[in-house]
Every structure is written in C-alpha cells, then in structure tokens.
Amino acid sequence: MMTVSLRDFFIRPVGTVIFAALILALLFVVRNNEARALFAERFGERRTDD
C-alpha cells in the first residue's frame, strides 16, 4: 500500500509542475514578439506584422 501512496504522491505534483511549466512557456512565447518570431521561423512560418 505504501508504494501506491508514494506513486500517487510523486506523480500528481510532477504532472502539475509540468502542466504549469507548459502554460508558462506558452505565455512567455505569446508575450515575447522576438520569441514568437523565432518560433514561427523554426516552423518555417514567416509572419510580417507591421
């Protein structure tokens, strides 16, 4: 029973942290125009918004 509790205890926080990190990364990319441009360039999608 202890192993199951430990697994739950570790998997839940790790998943939450990863989820939060992904959201923060998305926000960072959306907020930074430079990062956005680099991101678009990497995918071969050049956007020229003036």
Backbone as a printed PyTorch tensor [residue, N CA C, xyz], in Angstrom:
tensor([[[  0.8370,  -1.2000,   0.0000],
         [  0.0000,   0.0000,   0.0000],
         [  0.8830,   1.2650,   0.0000]],

        [[  2.0350,   1.1840,   0.6270],
         [  2.9060,   2.3470,   0.7100],
         [  3.4090,   2.7640,  -0.6760]],

        [[  3.7380,   1.7730,  -1.5070],
         [  4.2500,   2.1010,  -2.8420],
         [  3.1970,   2.8550,  -3.6480]],

        [[  1.9440,   2.4320,  -3.5330],
         [  0.8630,   3.0970,  -4.2710],
         [  0.7380,   4.5400,  -3.8010]],

        [[  0.7930,   4.7590,  -2.4970],
         [  0.6740,   6.1190,  -1.9540],
         [  1.8370,   6.9810,  -2.4400]],

        [[  3.0300,   6.3960,  -2.4210],
         [  4.2050,   7.1480,  -2.8620],
         [  4.0630,   7.5120,  -4.3370]],

        [[  3.5820,   6.5680,  -5.1300],
         [  3.4140,   6.8280,  -6.5630],
         [  2.4300,   7.9720,  -6.7760]],

        [[  1.3070,   7.9090,  -6.0900],
         [  0.3200,   8.9810,  -6.2010],
         [  0.9320,  10.3050,  -5.7560]],

        [[  1.6670,  10.2450,  -4.6670],
         [  2.2630,  11.4520,  -4.0830],
         [  3.2630,  12.0990,  -5.0400]],

        [[  3.9940,  11.2790,  -5.8000],
         [  5.0080,  11.8170,  -6.7040],
         [  4.4370,  12.1750,  -8.0750]],

        [[  3.5640,  11.3180,  -8.6000],
         [  3.0300,  11.5410,  -9.9470],
         [  2.1800,  12.8130,  -9.9960]],

        [[  1.3760,  13.0440,  -8.9850],
         [  0.4830,  14.2160,  -9.0030],
         [  1.2520,  15.5320,  -9.0580]],

        [[  2.1750,  15.7950,  -8.1310],
         [  2.9210,  17.0630,  -8.1730],
         [  3.7370,  17.2130,  -9.4540]],

        [[  4.3520,  16.1460,  -9.9060],
         [  5.1740,  16.2130, -11.1140],
         [  4.3090,  16.6140, -12.3080]],

        [[  3.1550,  15.9790, -12.4280],
         [  2.2530,  16.3090, -13.5300],
         [  1.8040,  17.7560, -13.4450]],

        [[  1.4960,  18.2130, -12.2460],
         [  1.0570,  19.6030, -12.0570],
         [  2.1690,  20.5730, -12.4350]],

        [[  3.3920,  20.2620, -12.0090],
         [  4.5340,  21.1320, -12.3140],
         [  4.7610,  21.1950, -13.8170]],

        [[  4.7200,  20.0450, -14.4780],
         [  4.9280,  20.0060, -15.9280],
         [  3.8390,  20.8110, -16.6350]],

        [[  2.5960,  20.6310, -16.1950],
         [  1.4710,  21.3570, -16.7880],
         [  1.6600,  22.8580, -16.6230]],

        [[  2.0430,  23.2830, -15.4180],
         [  2.2620,  24.7080, -15.1470],
         [  3.4250,  25.2320, -16.0010]],

        [[  4.4670,  24.4300, -16.1400],
         [  5.6260,  24.8490, -16.9330],
         [  5.2340,  25.0480, -18.3970]],

        [[  4.4080,  24.1570, -18.9090],
         [  3.9600,  24.2800, -20.3020],
         [  3.1500,  25.5590, -20.4910]],

        [[  2.2500,  25.8300, -19.5600],
         [  1.4200,  27.0350, -19.6510],
         [  2.3040,  28.2850, -19.5960]],

        [[  3.2610,  28.2820, -18.6620],
         [  4.1620,  29.4370, -18.5370],
         [  4.9680,  29.6200, -19.8190]],

        [[  5.4340,  28.5240, -20.3840],
         [  6.2130,  28.6060, -21.6210],
         [  5.3590,  29.1840, -22.7470]],

        [[  4.1030,  28.7400, -22.8390],
         [  3.2090,  29.2590, -23.8710],
         [  2.9860,  30.7510, -23.6820]],

        [[  2.7290,  31.1530, -22.4410],
         [  2.5170,  32.5770, -22.1480],
         [  3.7490,  33.3830, -22.5160]],

        [[  4.9290,  32.8420, -22.1740],
         [  6.1870,  33.5280, -22.4620],
         [  6.3560,  33.7210, -23.9660]],

        [[  6.0510,  32.6770, -24.7320],
         [  6.1930,  32.7510, -26.1880],
         [  5.2030,  33.7590, -26.7610]],

        [[  3.9800,  33.7280, -26.2650],
         [  2.9530,  34.6380, -26.7830],
         [  3.2840,  36.0850, -26.4170]],

        [[  3.8280,  36.2720, -25.2250],
         [  4.1230,  37.6260, -24.7480],
         [  5.3180,  38.2390, -25.4740]],

        [[  6.3160,  37.4290, -25.7450],
         [  7.5350,  37.9550, -26.3820],
         [  7.4430,  37.8510, -27.9010]],

        [[  7.4700,  38.9970, -28.5390],
         [  7.3840,  39.0100, -30.0020],
         [  8.6190,  38.3560, -30.6170]],

        [[  9.7650,  38.5890, -30.0150],
         [ 11.0010,  38.0050, -30.5390],
         [ 10.9230,  36.4830, -30.4830]],

        [[ 10.5070,  35.9750, -29.3400],
         [ 10.3800,  34.5200, -29.1860],
         [  9.3510,  33.9880, -30.1780]],

        [[  8.2950,  34.7740, -30.3750],
         [  7.2470,  34.3670, -31.3030],
         [  7.8100,  34.2900, -32.7220]],

        [[  8.6110,  35.2750, -33.0770],
         [  9.2090,  35.2970, -34.4140],
         [ 10.1350,  34.0910, -34.5950]],

        [[ 10.9550,  33.8180, -33.5820],
         [ 11.8550,  32.6680, -33.6590],
         [ 11.0620,  31.3730, -33.7710]],

        [[  9.9880,  31.2880, -32.9870],
         [  9.1380,  30.0990, -33.0070],
         [  8.5510,  29.8950, -34.3960]],

        [[  8.0590,  30.9800, -34.9830],
         [  7.4680,  30.8970, -36.3250],
         [  8.5420,  30.5360, -37.3540]],

        [[  9.7320,  31.1270, -37.1810],
         [ 10.8190,  30.8460, -38.1160],
         [ 11.2000,  29.3710, -38.0810]],

        [[ 11.2120,  28.8190, -36.9000],
         [ 11.5820,  27.4070, -36.7440],
         [ 10.6200,  26.5160, -37.4970]],

        [[  9.3520,  26.9100, -37.5220],
         [  8.3420,  26.0970, -38.1980],
         [  8.1850,  26.5000, -39.6670]],

        [[  9.0560,  27.4320, -40.1060],
         [  9.0100,  27.8370, -41.4980],
         [  7.8050,  28.7100, -41.8060]],

        [[  7.2510,  29.3250, -40.7860],
         [  6.0870,  30.1900, -40.9930],
         [  6.4970,  31.6240, -40.6910]],

        [[  6.8300,  32.3590, -41.7400],
         [  7.2790,  33.7380, -41.5370],
         [  6.0830,  34.6690, -41.5660]],

        [[  5.9610,  35.4750, -40.5210],
         [  4.8520,  36.4310, -40.4590],
         [  5.4100,  37.8460, -40.3750]],

        [[  4.8960,  38.7250, -41.1900],
         [  5.3540,  40.1200, -41.1750],
         [  4.1900,  41.0030, -40.7760]],

        [[  4.1040,  41.2560, -39.4840],
         [  3.0440,  42.1300, -38.9770],
         [  3.6360,  43.4820, -38.6180]],

        [[  3.2570,  44.4900, -39.3810],
         [  3.7750,  45.8420, -39.1130],
         [  2.6880,  46.7080, -38.5320]]])
